[in-house]
PDB file of C-alpha atoms in Angstrom:
ATOM      1  CA  UNK A 260     -64.490  -9.540 -20.844  1.00 46.00           C
ATOM      2  CA  UNK A 261     -60.566  -9.229 -21.212  1.00 45.00           C
ATOM      3  CA  UNK A 262     -58.681 -11.283 -18.383  1.00 45.00           C
ATOM      4  CA  UNK A 263     -54.899 -10.341 -17.646  1.00 45.00           C
ATOM      5  CA  UNK A 264     -52.455 -12.833 -18.860  1.00 46.00           C
ATOM      6  CA  UNK A 265     -50.512 -12.993 -15.436  1.00 47.00           C
ATOM      7  CA  UNK A 266     -51.932 -13.416 -12.169  1.00 48.00           C
ATOM      8  CA  UNK A 267     -51.238 -11.214  -9.271  1.00 46.00           C
ATOM      9  CA  UNK A 268     -50.224 -12.691  -5.901  1.00 46.00           C
ATOM     10  CA  UNK A 269     -52.757 -11.466  -3.246  1.00 46.00           C
ATOM     11  CA  UNK A 270     -51.373 -10.551   0.381  1.00 47.00           C
ATOM     12  CA  UNK A 271     -54.165 -12.929   1.539  1.00 45.00           C
ATOM     13  CA  UNK A 272     -52.608 -16.009  -0.116  1.00 45.00           C
ATOM     14  CA  UNK A 273     -54.623 -16.245  -3.142  1.00 45.00           C
ATOM     15  CA  UNK A 274     -54.111 -15.489  -6.723  1.00 48.00           C
ATOM     16  CA  UNK A 275     -55.906 -12.472  -8.076  1.00 45.00           C
ATOM     17  CA  UNK A 276     -56.583 -11.915 -11.724  1.00 46.00           C
ATOM     18  CA  UNK A 277     -58.127  -8.571 -12.771  1.00 46.00           C
ATOM     19  CA  UNK A 278     -60.137  -7.737 -15.712  1.00 45.00           C
ATOM     20  CA  UNK A 279     -61.738  -4.603 -16.975  1.00 48.00           C
ATOM     21  CA  UNK A 280     -65.221  -4.302 -18.398  1.00 45.00           C
ATOM     22  CA  UNK A 281     -66.077  -2.039 -21.135  1.00 48.00           C
ATOM     23  CA  UNK A 282     -67.364   1.340 -20.551  1.00 46.00           C
ATOM     24  CA  UNK A 283     -70.873  -0.072 -21.525  1.00 46.00           C
ATOM     25  CA  UNK A 284     -70.862  -2.585 -18.587  1.00 47.00           C
ATOM     26  CA  UNK A 285     -73.061  -1.842 -15.699  1.00 47.00           C
ATOM     27  CA  UNK A 286     -73.898  -3.151 -12.283  1.00 49.00           C
ATOM     28  CA  UNK A 287     -71.593  -4.039  -9.321  1.00 47.00           C
ATOM     29  CA  UNK A 288     -68.195  -5.627  -9.895  1.00 48.00           C
ATOM     30  CA  UNK A 289     -68.089  -9.577 -10.021  1.00 49.00           C
ATOM     31  CA  UNK A 290     -65.731 -11.926  -8.312  1.00 46.00           C
ATOM     32  CA  UNK A 291     -65.280 -15.338  -9.996  1.00 48.00           C
ATOM     33  CA  UNK A 292     -63.571 -18.014  -7.781  1.00 46.00           C
ATOM     34  CA  UNK A 293     -61.942 -20.838  -9.628  1.00 49.00           C
ATOM     35  CA  UNK A 294     -58.920 -23.159  -9.083  1.00 47.00           C
ATOM     36  CA  UNK A 295     -56.011 -23.797 -11.130  1.00 49.00           C
ATOM     37  CA  UNK A 296     -54.272 -27.186 -11.232  1.00 50.00           C
ATOM     38  CA  UNK A 297     -50.391 -26.688 -11.064  1.00 50.00           C
ATOM     39  CA  UNK A 298     -48.658 -30.071 -11.357  1.00 53.00           C
ATOM     40  CA  UNK A 299     -48.916 -31.999  -8.128  1.00 54.00           C
ATOM     41  CA  UNK A 300     -49.346 -29.006  -5.987  1.00 54.00           C
ATOM     42  CA  UNK A 301     -52.519 -28.327  -4.231  1.00 54.00           C
ATOM     43  CA  UNK A 302     -54.880 -26.227  -6.157  1.00 53.00           C
ATOM     44  CA  UNK A 303     -55.067 -22.609  -5.199  1.00 51.00           C
ATOM     45  CA  UNK A 304     -58.000 -20.360  -5.542  1.00 51.00           C
ATOM     46  CA  UNK A 305     -58.091 -17.598  -8.272  1.00 47.00           C
ATOM     47  CA  UNK A 306     -60.194 -14.438  -8.108  1.00 48.00           C
ATOM     48  CA  UNK A 307     -61.276 -12.800 -11.383  1.00 47.00           C
ATOM     49  CA  UNK A 308     -62.073  -9.253 -10.588  1.00 49.00           C
ATOM     50  CA  UNK A 309     -64.120  -7.285 -12.887  1.00 49.00           C
ATOM     51  CA  UNK A 310     -64.869  -3.640 -12.433  1.00 44.00           C
ATOM     52  CA  UNK A 311     -65.917  -0.423 -14.192  1.00 49.00           C
ATOM     53  CA  UNK A 312     -63.483   2.415 -14.719  1.00 50.00           C
ATOM     54  CA  UNK A 313     -65.315   4.563 -12.322  1.00 57.00           C
ATOM     55  CA  UNK A 314     -64.272   5.316  -8.557  1.00 60.00           C
ATOM     56  CA  UNK A 315     -67.494   4.264  -7.278  1.00 66.00           C
ATOM     57  CA  UNK A 316     -67.325   0.805  -8.821  1.00 71.00           C
ATOM     58  CA  UNK A 317     -63.788   0.381  -7.341  1.00 70.00           C
ATOM     59  CA  UNK A 318     -65.013   1.477  -4.101  1.00 74.00           C
ATOM     60  CA  UNK A 319     -67.692  -1.137  -4.084  1.00 79.00           C
ATOM     61  CA  UNK A 320     -65.210  -3.678  -5.200  1.00 78.00           C
ATOM     62  CA  UNK A 321     -63.146  -3.061  -2.282  1.00 76.00           C
ATOM     63  CA  UNK A 322     -65.905  -3.346   0.004  1.00 78.00           C
ATOM     64  CA  UNK A 323     -67.084  -6.763  -1.453  1.00 80.00           C
ATOM     65  CA  UNK A 324     -63.499  -8.117  -1.392  1.00 78.00           C
ATOM     66  CA  UNK A 325     -63.114  -7.006   2.326  1.00 75.00           C
ATOM     67  CA  UNK A 326     -66.546  -8.791   3.395  1.00 77.00           C
ATOM     68  CA  UNK A 327     -65.259 -11.908   1.395  1.00 76.00           C
ATOM     69  CA  UNK A 328     -62.305 -12.062   3.718  1.00 74.00           C
ATOM     70  CA  UNK A 329     -64.153 -11.285   7.055  1.00 72.00           C
ATOM     71  CA  UNK A 330     -63.323  -7.590   7.405  1.00 74.00           C
ATOM     72  CA  UNK A 331     -65.779  -5.032   8.334  1.00 75.00           C
ATOM     73  CA  UNK A 332     -65.502  -2.471   5.334  1.00 71.00           C
ATOM     74  CA  UNK A 333     -67.291   0.183   7.183  1.00 73.00           C
ATOM     75  CA  UNK A 334     -64.517   0.360   9.994  1.00 68.00           C
ATOM     76  CA  UNK A 335     -61.763  -0.182   7.603  1.00 64.00           C
ATOM     77  CA  UNK A 336     -62.594   2.418   4.969  1.00 62.00           C
ATOM     78  CA  UNK A 337     -63.667   5.264   7.547  1.00 64.00           C
ATOM     79  CA  UNK A 338     -60.389   4.921   9.600  1.00 60.00           C
ATOM     80  CA  UNK A 339     -58.070   7.566   8.435  1.00 62.00           C
ATOM     81  CA  UNK A 340     -54.446   6.859   7.459  1.00 65.00           C
ATOM     82  CA  UNK A 341     -51.527   7.558   9.906  1.00 69.00           C
ATOM     83  CA  UNK A 342     -50.506  10.743   7.787  1.00 68.00           C
ATOM     84  CA  UNK A 343     -54.165  12.140   7.878  1.00 70.00           C
ATOM     85  CA  UNK A 344     -54.151  11.656  11.735  1.00 69.00           C
ATOM     86  CA  UNK A 345     -51.017  13.315  12.153  1.00 73.00           C
ATOM     87  CA  UNK A 346     -52.212  16.326  10.058  1.00 73.00           C
ATOM     88  CA  UNK A 347     -55.484  16.475  11.949  1.00 71.00           C
ATOM     89  CA  UNK A 348     -53.563  16.343  15.387  1.00 73.00           C
ATOM     90  CA  UNK A 349     -51.231  19.198  14.179  1.00 71.00           C
ATOM     91  CA  UNK A 350     -54.188  21.258  13.061  1.00 71.00           C
ATOM     92  CA  UNK A 351     -56.084  20.808  16.313  1.00 69.00           C
ATOM     93  CA  UNK A 352     -52.790  21.706  18.537  1.00 66.00           C
ATOM     94  CA  UNK A 353     -52.275  24.783  16.311  1.00 61.00           C
ATOM     95  CA  UNK A 354     -55.930  25.975  17.286  1.00 55.00           C
ATOM     96  CA  UNK A 355     -55.517  25.393  21.029  1.00 52.00           C
ATOM     97  CA  UNK A 356     -52.133  27.195  20.910  1.00 53.00           C
ATOM     98  CA  UNK A 357     -52.311  30.780  21.420  1.00 57.00           C
ATOM     99  CA  UNK A 358     -49.650  33.061  19.708  1.00 57.00           C
ATOM    100  CA  UNK A 359     -48.179  35.207  22.356  1.00 60.00           C
ATOM    101  CA  UNK A 360     -48.003  38.835  21.222  1.00 66.00           C
ATOM    102  CA  UNK A 361     -44.442  40.016  20.837  1.00 69.00           C
ATOM    103  CA  UNK A 362     -43.380  42.259  23.678  1.00 73.00           C
ATOM    104  CA  UNK A 363     -42.563  45.989  22.544  1.00 77.00           C
ATOM    105  CA  UNK A 364     -38.921  46.925  22.613  1.00 76.00           C
ATOM    106  CA  UNK A 365     -37.984  49.361  25.496  1.00 81.00           C
ATOM    107  CA  UNK A 366     -37.505  52.941  24.380  1.00 85.00           C
ATOM    108  CA  UNK A 367     -33.872  53.949  23.791  1.00 84.00           C
ATOM    109  CA  UNK A 368     -32.376  56.374  26.299  1.00 87.00           C
ATOM    110  CA  UNK A 369     -29.345  58.416  26.583  1.00 86.00           C
ATOM    111  CA  UNK A 370     -27.107  59.571  29.486  1.00 85.00           C
ATOM    112  CA  UNK A 371     -24.229  61.989  29.668  1.00 88.00           C
ATOM    113  CA  UNK A 372     -21.031  59.871  30.211  1.00 87.00           C
ATOM    114  CA  UNK A 373     -18.477  61.098  27.474  1.00 93.00           C
ATOM    115  CA  UNK A 374     -16.322  64.207  27.932  1.00 95.00           C
ATOM    116  CA  UNK A 375     -14.524  66.538  25.546  1.00 97.00           C
ATOM    117  CA  UNK A 376     -11.019  66.060  26.511  1.00 96.00           C
ATOM    118  CA  UNK A 377      -9.222  69.198  25.008  1.00 95.00           C
ATOM    119  CA  UNK A 378      -9.523  72.482  23.081  1.00 95.00           C
ATOM    120  CA  UNK A 379     -12.293  75.137  23.288  1.00 95.00           C
ATOM    121  CA  UNK A 380     -15.146  72.726  24.387  1.00 96.00           C
ATOM    122  CA  UNK A 381     -13.060  70.973  26.982  1.00 95.00           C
ATOM    123  CA  UNK A 382     -14.853  69.193  29.751  1.00 95.00           C
ATOM    124  CA  UNK A 383     -18.171  69.518  28.155  1.00 96.00           C
ATOM    125  CA  UNK A 384     -20.305  66.388  28.765  1.00 96.00           C
ATOM    126  CA  UNK A 385     -21.761  64.482  25.639  1.00 96.00           C
ATOM    127  CA  UNK A 386     -24.835  62.240  25.296  1.00 94.00           C
ATOM    128  CA  UNK A 387     -24.430  58.604  24.465  1.00 92.00           C
ATOM    129  CA  UNK A 388     -27.049  55.788  24.132  1.00 91.00           C
ATOM    130  CA  UNK A 389     -27.408  53.600  27.283  1.00 86.00           C
ATOM    131  CA  UNK A 390     -26.718  49.796  26.489  1.00 77.00           C
ATOM    132  CA  UNK A 391     -24.466  48.510  23.784  1.00 65.00           C
ATOM    133  CA  UNK A 392     -26.284  50.026  20.806  1.00 65.00           C
ATOM    134  CA  UNK A 393     -23.404  52.354  19.997  1.00 72.00           C
ATOM    135  CA  UNK A 394     -19.908  51.852  21.442  1.00 77.00           C
ATOM    136  CA  UNK A 395     -17.944  55.140  21.558  1.00 85.00           C
ATOM    137  CA  UNK A 396     -14.150  55.416  21.364  1.00 90.00           C
ATOM    138  CA  UNK A 397     -12.622  55.065  24.918  1.00 91.00           C
ATOM    139  CA  UNK A 398     -11.461  58.294  26.268  1.00 92.00           C
ATOM    140  CA  UNK A 399      -7.915  56.916  26.971  1.00 94.00           C
ATOM    141  CA  UNK A 400      -7.841  55.776  23.172  1.00 95.00           C
ATOM    142  CA  UNK A 401      -9.192  59.062  22.035  1.00 96.00           C
ATOM    143  CA  UNK A 402      -6.819  61.187  24.171  1.00 95.00           C
ATOM    144  CA  UNK A 403      -3.724  59.157  22.733  1.00 95.00           C
ATOM    145  CA  UNK A 404      -4.981  59.447  19.086  1.00 96.00           C
ATOM    146  CA  UNK A 405      -5.304  63.229  19.227  1.00 96.00           C
ATOM    147  CA  UNK A 406      -2.019  63.681  21.112  1.00 94.00           C
ATOM    148  CA  UNK A 407      -0.247  61.515  18.330  1.00 93.00           C
ATOM    149  CA  UNK A 408      -2.037  63.612  15.619  1.00 94.00           C
ATOM    150  CA  UNK A 409      -0.864  66.775  17.066  1.00 92.00           C
ATOM    151  CA  UNK A 410       2.639  65.826  17.488  1.00 89.00           C
ATOM    152  CA  UNK A 411       2.831  64.364  13.869  1.00 87.00           C
ATOM    153  CA  UNK A 412       1.446  67.624  12.517  1.00 83.00           C
ATOM    154  CA  UNK A 413       4.173  69.733  14.137  1.00 79.00           C
ATOM    155  CA  UNK A 414       1.914  71.386  16.677  1.00 82.00           C
ATOM    156  CA  UNK A 415       1.543  69.652  20.040  1.00 81.00           C
ATOM    157  CA  UNK A 416      -1.077  72.152  21.363  1.00 83.00           C
ATOM    158  CA  UNK A 417      -3.613  71.724  18.552  1.00 87.00           C
ATOM    159  CA  UNK A 418      -4.418  70.013  15.259  1.00 92.00           C
ATOM    160  CA  UNK A 419      -3.541  71.393  11.988  1.00 88.00           C
ATOM    161  CA  UNK A 420      -6.527  73.290  10.496  1.00 88.00           C
ATOM    162  CA  UNK A 421      -8.332  70.975   8.008  1.00 94.00           C
ATOM    163  CA  UNK A 422     -11.357  68.911   7.236  1.00 96.00           C
ATOM    164  CA  UNK A 423     -12.128  65.919   9.360  1.00 97.00           C
ATOM    165  CA  UNK A 424     -14.295  62.771   8.271  1.00 97.00           C
ATOM    166  CA  UNK A 425     -15.768  60.967  11.171  1.00 98.00           C
ATOM    167  CA  UNK A 426     -16.980  57.285   9.746  1.00 97.00           C
ATOM    168  CA  UNK A 427     -19.256  55.297  11.886  1.00 96.00           C
ATOM    169  CA  UNK A 428     -19.622  58.473  14.069  1.00 95.00           C
ATOM    170  CA  UNK A 429     -22.193  57.428  16.515  1.00 93.00           C
ATOM    171  CA  UNK A 430     -22.344  60.048  19.243  1.00 94.00           C
ATOM    172  CA  UNK A 431     -19.999  62.166  17.343  1.00 96.00           C
ATOM    173  CA  UNK A 432     -17.422  62.477  20.258  1.00 96.00           C
ATOM    174  CA  UNK A 433     -14.338  61.883  17.875  1.00 97.00           C
ATOM    175  CA  UNK A 434     -15.601  64.638  15.299  1.00 97.00           C
ATOM    176  CA  UNK A 435     -16.368  67.026  18.179  1.00 98.00           C
ATOM    177  CA  UNK A 436     -12.937  66.422  19.799  1.00 97.00           C
ATOM    178  CA  UNK A 437     -11.535  67.432  16.348  1.00 97.00           C
ATOM    179  CA  UNK A 438     -13.561  70.649  16.098  1.00 97.00           C
ATOM    180  CA  UNK A 439     -12.624  71.523  19.602  1.00 97.00           C
ATOM    181  CA  UNK A 440      -8.978  71.101  18.963  1.00 96.00           C
ATOM    182  CA  UNK A 441      -8.716  73.139  15.784  1.00 94.00           C
ATOM    183  CA  UNK A 442     -10.398  71.492  12.717  1.00 96.00           C
ATOM    184  CA  UNK A 443     -12.483  73.737  10.625  1.00 95.00           C
ATOM    185  CA  UNK A 444     -15.087  71.225   9.328  1.00 96.00           C
ATOM    186  CA  UNK A 445     -16.239  67.700  10.245  1.00 97.00           C
ATOM    187  CA  UNK A 446     -18.373  65.386   8.193  1.00 97.00           C
ATOM    188  CA  UNK A 447     -20.300  62.875  10.322  1.00 98.00           C
ATOM    189  CA  UNK A 448     -21.366  59.581   8.718  1.00 97.00           C
ATOM    190  CA  UNK A 449     -23.866  57.581  10.677  1.00 96.00           C
ATOM    191  CA  UNK A 450     -26.667  55.313   9.443  1.00 94.00           C
ATOM    192  CA  UNK A 451     -29.011  55.087  12.435  1.00 94.00           C
ATOM    193  CA  UNK A 452     -31.731  57.878  12.422  1.00 95.00           C
ATOM    194  CA  UNK A 453     -32.222  57.546  15.995  1.00 94.00           C
ATOM    195  CA  UNK A 454     -28.595  58.137  16.968  1.00 94.00           C
ATOM    196  CA  UNK A 455     -28.575  61.164  14.672  1.00 96.00           C
ATOM    197  CA  UNK A 456     -31.619  62.827  15.967  1.00 95.00           C
ATOM    198  CA  UNK A 457     -31.407  61.988  19.702  1.00 94.00           C
ATOM    199  CA  UNK A 458     -27.713  61.873  20.233  1.00 95.00           C
ATOM    200  CA  UNK A 459     -25.362  63.280  17.564  1.00 96.00           C
ATOM    201  CA  UNK A 460     -27.350  66.407  16.533  1.00 97.00           C
ATOM    202  CA  UNK A 461     -27.989  67.398  20.186  1.00 97.00           C
ATOM    203  CA  UNK A 462     -24.421  66.956  20.987  1.00 97.00           C
ATOM    204  CA  UNK A 463     -23.433  69.436  18.167  1.00 97.00           C
ATOM    205  CA  UNK A 464     -25.991  71.842  19.184  1.00 97.00           C
ATOM    206  CA  UNK A 465     -25.019  71.604  22.932  1.00 96.00           C
ATOM    207  CA  UNK A 466     -21.099  72.161  21.994  1.00 97.00           C
ATOM    208  CA  UNK A 467     -22.009  75.010  19.418  1.00 97.00           C
ATOM    209  CA  UNK A 468     -20.544  73.100  16.466  1.00 97.00           C
ATOM    210  CA  UNK A 469     -23.487  72.415  14.526  1.00 97.00           C
ATOM    211  CA  UNK A 470     -22.660  75.175  11.973  1.00 97.00           C
ATOM    212  CA  UNK A 471     -19.239  73.703  11.109  1.00 96.00           C
ATOM    213  CA  UNK A 472     -20.548  70.175  10.805  1.00 97.00           C
ATOM    214  CA  UNK A 473     -22.149  68.083   8.010  1.00 97.00           C
ATOM    215  CA  UNK A 474     -24.230  64.930   9.005  1.00 97.00           C
ATOM    216  CA  UNK A 475     -24.701  62.204   6.309  1.00 97.00           C
ATOM    217  CA  UNK A 476     -27.373  59.666   7.442  1.00 96.00           C
ATOM    218  CA  UNK A 477     -26.104  56.854   5.078  1.00 96.00           C
ATOM    219  CA  UNK A 478     -24.148  53.708   5.255  1.00 95.00           C
ATOM    220  CA  UNK A 479     -20.487  54.112   5.196  1.00 96.00           C
ATOM    221  CA  UNK A 480     -20.025  51.936   2.046  1.00 94.00           C
ATOM    222  CA  UNK A 481     -22.482  54.050   0.225  1.00 95.00           C
ATOM    223  CA  UNK A 482     -20.768  57.242   1.451  1.00 96.00           C
ATOM    224  CA  UNK A 483     -17.440  55.966   0.058  1.00 95.00           C
ATOM    225  CA  UNK A 484     -18.770  55.221  -3.211  1.00 93.00           C
ATOM    226  CA  UNK A 485     -20.389  58.560  -3.639  1.00 93.00           C
ATOM    227  CA  UNK A 486     -17.480  60.640  -1.848  1.00 90.00           C
ATOM    228  CA  UNK A 487     -17.093  63.246  -4.551  1.00 88.00           C
ATOM    229  CA  UNK A 488     -20.891  63.764  -4.674  1.00 91.00           C
ATOM    230  CA  UNK A 489     -21.469  64.074  -0.919  1.00 90.00           C
ATOM    231  CA  UNK A 490     -18.179  65.650   0.252  1.00 89.00           C
ATOM    232  CA  UNK A 491     -16.619  67.425  -2.590  1.00 87.00           C
ATOM    233  CA  UNK A 492     -13.573  66.548  -4.782  1.00 86.00           C
ATOM    234  CA  UNK A 493     -10.969  67.570  -2.252  1.00 92.00           C
ATOM    235  CA  UNK A 494      -9.451  64.858  -0.046  1.00 95.00           C
ATOM    236  CA  UNK A 495      -9.786  64.972   3.803  1.00 97.00           C
ATOM    237  CA  UNK A 496      -7.020  65.994   6.153  1.00 96.00           C
ATOM    238  CA  UNK A 497      -8.007  63.472   8.723  1.00 97.00           C
ATOM    239  CA  UNK A 498     -10.209  60.472   8.790  1.00 98.00           C
ATOM    240  CA  UNK A 499     -11.287  58.425  11.761  1.00 97.00           C
ATOM    241  CA  UNK A 500     -12.678  54.903  11.391  1.00 97.00           C
ATOM    242  CA  UNK A 501     -14.339  53.297  14.482  1.00 94.00           C
ATOM    243  CA  UNK A 502     -16.764  50.659  13.218  1.00 93.00           C
ATOM    244  CA  UNK A 503     -18.656  47.958  15.251  1.00 89.00           C
ATOM    245  CA  UNK A 504     -15.881  45.427  15.431  1.00 83.00           C
ATOM    246  CA  UNK A 505     -17.978  42.187  14.457  1.00 84.00           C
ATOM    247  CA  UNK A 506     -19.973  43.822  11.594  1.00 86.00           C
ATOM    248  CA  UNK A 507     -17.071  44.907   9.434  1.00 91.00           C
ATOM    249  CA  UNK A 508     -14.325  43.327   7.219  1.00 93.00           C
ATOM    250  CA  UNK A 509     -11.338  45.558   8.085  1.00 94.00           C
ATOM    251  CA  UNK A 510      -9.166  44.212   4.948  1.00 93.00           C
ATOM    252  CA  UNK A 511     -12.189  45.267   2.674  1.00 94.00           C
ATOM    253  CA  UNK A 512     -13.061  48.360   4.468  1.00 95.00           C
ATOM    254  CA  UNK A 513      -9.245  49.818   4.305  1.00 95.00           C
ATOM    255  CA  UNK A 514      -8.967  48.830   0.830  1.00 95.00           C
ATOM    256  CA  UNK A 515     -12.280  50.694   0.044  1.00 95.00           C
ATOM    257  CA  UNK A 516     -11.020  53.889   1.745  1.00 96.00           C
ATOM    258  CA  UNK A 517      -7.535  53.720   0.524  1.00 94.00           C
ATOM    259  CA  UNK A 518      -8.766  53.615  -3.221  1.00 93.00           C
ATOM    260  CA  UNK A 519     -11.436  56.367  -2.731  1.00 94.00           C
ATOM    261  CA  UNK A 520     -11.237  60.026  -3.365  1.00 92.00           C
ATOM    262  CA  UNK A 521     -11.336  60.616   0.433  1.00 95.00           C
ATOM    263  CA  UNK A 522      -7.645  60.106   0.802  1.00 96.00           C
ATOM    264  CA  UNK A 523      -4.851  62.417  -0.260  1.00 95.00           C
ATOM    265  CA  UNK A 524      -0.966  62.334   0.118  1.00 94.00           C
ATOM    266  CA  UNK A 525      -1.286  64.387   3.202  1.00 94.00           C
ATOM    267  CA  UNK A 526      -4.263  62.671   4.878  1.00 96.00           C
ATOM    268  CA  UNK A 527      -4.072  60.929   8.577  1.00 97.00           C
ATOM    269  CA  UNK A 528      -6.423  57.954   9.070  1.00 97.00           C
ATOM    270  CA  UNK A 529      -7.075  56.862  12.638  1.00 97.00           C
ATOM    271  CA  UNK A 530      -8.408  53.257  12.942  1.00 97.00           C
ATOM    272  CA  UNK A 531      -9.590  51.547  16.095  1.00 96.00           C
ATOM    273  CA  UNK A 532      -9.762  47.863  15.784  1.00 94.00           C
ATOM    274  CA  UNK A 533      -9.907  44.672  17.892  1.00 92.00           C
ATOM    275  CA  UNK A 534      -7.458  41.898  18.994  1.00 88.00           C
ATOM    276  CA  UNK A 535      -6.632  39.291  16.369  1.00 87.00           C
ATOM    277  CA  UNK A 536      -7.057  41.590  13.560  1.00 91.00           C
ATOM    278  CA  UNK A 537      -4.229  42.059  11.009  1.00 91.00           C
ATOM    279  CA  UNK A 538      -3.689  45.744   9.723  1.00 94.00           C
ATOM    280  CA  UNK A 539      -1.332  46.303   6.842  1.00 92.00           C
ATOM    281  CA  UNK A 540       1.820  48.521   7.162  1.00 92.00           C
ATOM    282  CA  UNK A 541       0.424  51.076   4.681  1.00 93.00           C
ATOM    283  CA  UNK A 542      -2.808  52.275   3.432  1.00 93.00           C
ATOM    284  CA  UNK A 543      -2.506  53.338  -0.193  1.00 91.00           C
ATOM    285  CA  UNK A 544       0.082  56.036  -0.329  1.00 92.00           C
ATOM    286  CA  UNK A 545       0.030  56.446   3.477  1.00 95.00           C
ATOM    287  CA  UNK A 546       2.441  54.599   5.922  1.00 95.00           C
ATOM    288  CA  UNK A 547       1.751  53.289   9.349  1.00 95.00           C
ATOM    289  CA  UNK A 548       2.899  55.875  11.962  1.00 94.00           C
ATOM    290  CA  UNK A 549       1.880  53.950  15.036  1.00 94.00           C
ATOM    291  CA  UNK A 550       0.107  50.967  16.342  1.00 95.00           C
ATOM    292  CA  UNK A 551      -0.772  50.883  20.003  1.00 95.00           C
ATOM    293  CA  UNK A 552      -2.759  48.538  22.390  1.00 94.00           C
ATOM    294  CA  UNK A 553      -5.132  49.450  24.773  1.00 93.00           C
ATOM    295  CA  UNK A 554      -6.494  46.385  26.543  1.00 91.00           C
ATOM    296  CA  UNK A 555      -8.454  44.438  24.097  1.00 89.00           C
ATOM    297  CA  UNK A 556      -8.603  47.609  21.679  1.00 92.00           C
ATOM    298  CA  UNK A 557      -5.898  48.706  19.094  1.00 95.00           C
ATOM    299  CA  UNK A 558      -5.218  51.976  17.673  1.00 96.00           C
ATOM    300  CA  UNK A 559      -3.426  52.477  14.461  1.00 97.00           C
ATOM    301  CA  UNK A 560      -2.557  55.795  12.772  1.00 97.00           C
ATOM    302  CA  UNK A 561      -1.614  55.917   8.939  1.00 97.00           C
ATOM    303  CA  UNK A 562      -0.045  59.187   7.732  1.00 95.00           C
ATOM    304  CA  UNK A 563       2.089  60.754   4.991  1.00 94.00           C
ATOM    305  CA  UNK A 564       5.782  59.674   4.736  1.00 90.00           C
ATOM    306  CA  UNK A 565       6.995  63.237   6.029  1.00 88.00           C
ATOM    307  CA  UNK A 566       5.012  62.807   9.257  1.00 85.00           C
ATOM    308  CA  UNK A 567       6.858  59.376   9.877  1.00 79.00           C
ATOM    309  CA  UNK A 568      10.270  60.965   9.188  1.00 71.00           C
ATOM    310  CA  UNK A 569       9.350  63.736  11.600  1.00 67.00           C
ATOM    311  CA  UNK A 570       8.355  60.967  14.008  1.00 65.00           C
ATOM    312  CA  UNK A 571      11.719  59.203  13.631  1.00 64.00           C
ATOM    313  CA  UNK A 572      13.701  62.380  14.262  1.00 63.00           C
ATOM    314  CA  UNK A 573      11.831  63.169  17.207  1.00 60.00           C
ATOM    315  CA  UNK A 574      12.536  59.737  18.811  1.00 59.00           C
ATOM    316  CA  UNK A 575      16.199  59.978  17.890  1.00 60.00           C
ATOM    317  CA  UNK A 576      16.350  63.200  19.685  1.00 57.00           C
ATOM    318  CA  UNK A 577      14.553  61.753  22.733  1.00 52.00           C
ATOM    319  CA  UNK A 578      16.965  58.875  22.831  1.00 57.00           C
ATOM    320  CA  UNK A 579      19.943  61.131  22.797  1.00 56.00           C
ATOM    321  CA  UNK A 580      18.466  63.174  25.693  1.00 47.00           C
ATOM    322  CA  UNK A 581      18.032  60.000  27.646  1.00 47.00           C
ATOM    323  CA  UNK A 582      21.630  58.991  26.888  1.00 49.00           C
ATOM    324  CA  UNK A 583      22.971  62.356  28.360  1.00 53.00           C
ATOM    325  CA  UNK A 584      20.990  62.108  31.357  1.00 48.00           C
TER     326      UNK A 584
END
C-alpha cells in the first residue's frame, strides 16, 4: 500500500492521509488511526484511508467515515443537494401549471370611410381596414398633394397623363385618386395579402379601375431592386411614398428610390413623413418643390427643375397681383 507524502487537513479537525490499494485488493476500505508527535504539541490523530478504485468502495468508505464521526449515513447520503431540490421543485411546478391556450386573433374587418376627392370617380366611397393595421393618407393631405401636382404640371383641372407608382399602397386611395384625375396606368405595391384581396382589389373593382391597374404583392424594397423586370424600363411620371412611419428609414428609402430605374428627369415624387424627420432638398436629379405641414404629418414633393421654375413664376405673379390690390 502506498501512502501519500503529505497529509490532508480534515474539516473535522484531524489529519487524513489517503492511500490507494492496487486493483487486486478486495474487501471494504480500512481506516487506520495513529498519532504523530509534533515537537511539544499535543499529538493529533491521523487517518490513513485505503480504498479500491471503484464507486462502490468509495461509497462504503464515506459511510464508515460518517459513522466514525457520529453521523447517520442513511440520512446524509439520501438527502438531495440544494440544486437537485430546486430542479425537482421547478419540475413539479411545471406539471401543475397549465399552459393557457392562445386566444385567436379577431377577424380583420373593413368599413367605408375614405372618399375619392376629384375626377371621374369623385365622391365614391372606398374600403379601409378597421383599426390601425393600415393608415391611409389623410384626405386633407391627399387633396393638397394633387392640387400641387396639377398646378405644377400646368393643368389645374387634372393631372398630366402618365404612369403612377403607389408604394405602400394599402387601400389604394392615392393611386385610385390618380386614375380618377387623369393617369393612364397605376402600379400598386402592397405586401399584405389580406389587404390586397379584401381591400385594394375590391376598391379597384368598385371604381372600375381594375383594368388600368397592376398589383404587386411584394415588399417595396424587393420591388425597387427588380423595378425593370416588374414595371418596365421606362421611369414613372409620378411616385407616391406613404410608408408606416416607424417601420422605415427615410434616408435609406429615398436613396434607394432616387438611384433606381423608377425615377426619370420629369418624375414627381410625393412623400408623406412624420415630425422630426429630415428630408433632403433634392432627390437624385429632382428638386424639392414644396414641403408642408398638416398637424403631425408632413408632405414633401420633389419634381423636375422646370416645375420649380414654373412655381416661382406663378408665385411672383401672385405677389404682383397682391401689390396692385
